[in-house]
Amino acid sequence: MAPVILVCSQNAELYLLLAHILHGEGFKARLAASDADVADACTSSELSAVVLDCAGWPSDVAPLYALLKDSRLPVAALVGDDTRAQHLQLIKAGLDEGIARPLSPSKLLAFLHGTSPQSEASTLRNFAGAAEIVFGPHAVVVSGKRIALAPIEMKILRFLFEKQGQISTRKQLIEGVWLHPHTVETRTVDVHIGRLRKAFAGLRNLRIRTIYGAGYALDTTMTSACLSL
């Protein structure tokens, strides 16, 4: 079954263009033109990701984004100079990807292929130890426990994992994880680190340590494995 991408927009021409692009890449588009449409779509288990067109959306995008994130759906927002305020609002809320208009199909497809269940999990550098961490497109498995993560938090975890316990500054994380680092505040990093810690609460073999005045480091003795989840 083709992965379904929810397109939140009131621009019929944009939706038809996106539907055509998505179809050519093996995706299926579904339109949501109101908050009610989005709420109804979020009850479906077939959705793989969301494209949110900020221009002309009839209501505040912040609660809409919160609804999408509660559904654990990766979100790409189409933004422009006239939607700068909404873009900054979404970034502070942990936006997965911002794509500037006029639309770049290659950037959109790179994001969608990165979040699609069809994408391959990455194999990272090994650690000495018996426990494993398995990276998939929507979740990680840590010593047999499956943990769902937002795409941006998955990227942060990968980045810290590759450093093998080295200290990573907030600036290094921003530049290494976000596509548009100049729009990201250091506080945003702290928010996502807090979410990762909450997700890994109770796990003894995976801990994100704060080095005050410096940054963060991942303490673990696990090896990585390659598996699509």
Short mmCIF file of N, CA, C and O in Angstrom, two decimals, residues 5 16 22-23 43 59 82 84 94 98 105 115 121-122 144 160 162 187 192 200 208-209 216-217 221 224:
data_model
loop_
_atom_site.label_atom_id
_atom_site.label_comp_id
_atom_site.label_asym_id
_atom_site.label_seq_id
_atom_site.Cartn_x
_atom_site.Cartn_y
_atom_site.Cartn_z
N ILE A 5 0.31 10.77 2.40
CA ILE A 5 0.80 12.05 2.90
C ILE A 5 -0.39 12.99 3.04
O ILE A 5 -1.12 13.24 2.07
N LEU A 16 -3.20 19.99 -5.98
CA LEU A 16 -3.14 19.19 -7.21
C LEU A 16 -1.69 19.00 -7.66
O LEU A 16 -1.30 17.92 -8.13
N LEU A 22 3.70 13.70 -5.65
CA LEU A 22 3.72 12.57 -4.71
C LEU A 22 3.40 11.26 -5.42
O LEU A 22 4.02 10.23 -5.14
N HIS A 23 2.43 11.31 -6.31
CA HIS A 23 2.05 10.10 -7.04
C HIS A 23 3.22 9.55 -7.84
O HIS A 23 3.44 8.32 -7.90
N THR A 43 -6.97 10.25 12.93
CA THR A 43 -7.47 8.99 13.49
C THR A 43 -7.11 7.81 12.59
O THR A 43 -7.29 6.66 12.97
N SER A 59 -6.75 29.14 10.62
CA SER A 59 -6.67 29.23 12.08
C SER A 59 -5.22 29.23 12.54
O SER A 59 -4.30 29.11 11.73
N ASP A 82 5.90 35.82 3.98
CA ASP A 82 4.64 36.26 4.58
C ASP A 82 4.18 35.36 5.72
O ASP A 82 3.17 35.63 6.36
N ARG A 84 6.50 34.23 8.13
CA ARG A 84 7.67 34.16 9.00
C ARG A 84 7.28 33.94 10.47
O ARG A 84 7.91 33.16 11.19
N GLY A 94 9.09 22.66 17.76
CA GLY A 94 9.81 21.44 17.38
C GLY A 94 9.56 20.97 15.97
O GLY A 94 9.61 19.77 15.69
N GLY A 98 11.23 22.75 7.67
CA GLY A 98 10.65 23.93 7.04
C GLY A 98 11.13 24.01 5.60
O GLY A 98 12.34 23.93 5.34
N PRO A 105 10.53 20.74 -5.06
CA PRO A 105 10.10 19.34 -4.97
C PRO A 105 11.18 18.42 -4.44
O PRO A 105 10.89 17.48 -3.70
N THR A 115 11.26 9.93 5.95
CA THR A 115 10.31 9.54 6.99
C THR A 115 9.43 8.39 6.56
O THR A 115 8.65 7.87 7.35
N ALA A 121 16.88 1.88 7.56
CA ALA A 121 17.46 2.32 8.82
C ALA A 121 18.97 2.44 8.64
O ALA A 121 19.56 1.78 7.81
N SER A 122 19.56 3.32 9.42
CA SER A 122 20.99 3.57 9.28
C SER A 122 21.81 2.69 10.20
O SER A 122 21.39 2.38 11.31
N GLY A 144 15.38 -4.25 23.13
CA GLY A 144 14.10 -4.92 22.97
C GLY A 144 12.88 -4.04 23.20
O GLY A 144 11.75 -4.48 22.95
N LEU A 160 24.23 12.34 18.48
CA LEU A 160 24.91 12.09 19.76
C LEU A 160 25.52 10.68 19.79
O LEU A 160 26.61 10.47 20.34
N GLU A 162 26.72 8.94 17.31
CA GLU A 162 27.94 8.88 16.50
C GLU A 162 29.15 9.49 17.21
O GLU A 162 30.29 9.18 16.87
N ARG A 187 17.44 27.13 22.79
CA ARG A 187 16.38 26.62 23.66
C ARG A 187 15.65 25.47 23.00
O ARG A 187 15.18 24.53 23.68
N HIS A 192 14.05 19.44 22.90
CA HIS A 192 14.10 18.10 22.30
C HIS A 192 14.92 17.14 23.14
O HIS A 192 14.58 15.95 23.24
N PHE A 200 13.41 7.94 27.19
CA PHE A 200 14.35 6.91 27.63
C PHE A 200 14.37 6.72 29.15
O PHE A 200 15.24 6.04 29.68
N ILE A 208 21.43 10.64 28.40
CA ILE A 208 21.95 11.88 27.85
C ILE A 208 22.39 12.76 29.02
O ILE A 208 21.58 13.15 29.86
N ARG A 209 23.68 13.03 29.05
CA ARG A 209 24.27 13.77 30.17
C ARG A 209 24.45 15.24 29.79
O ARG A 209 24.88 15.57 28.69
N TYR A 216 25.94 18.56 25.57
CA TYR A 216 25.37 17.27 25.93
C TYR A 216 26.27 16.14 25.43
O TYR A 216 27.01 16.29 24.46
N ALA A 217 26.16 14.99 26.12
CA ALA A 217 26.88 13.79 25.70
C ALA A 217 25.99 12.59 25.96
O ALA A 217 25.25 12.55 26.95
N THR A 221 26.68 1.93 26.31
CA THR A 221 27.62 0.85 25.95
C THR A 221 27.01 -0.04 24.89
O THR A 221 27.40 -1.19 24.70
N SER A 224 24.99 -0.59 17.58
CA SER A 224 23.89 -0.26 16.69
C SER A 224 23.59 -1.43 15.76
O SER A 224 24.47 -2.23 15.45
#
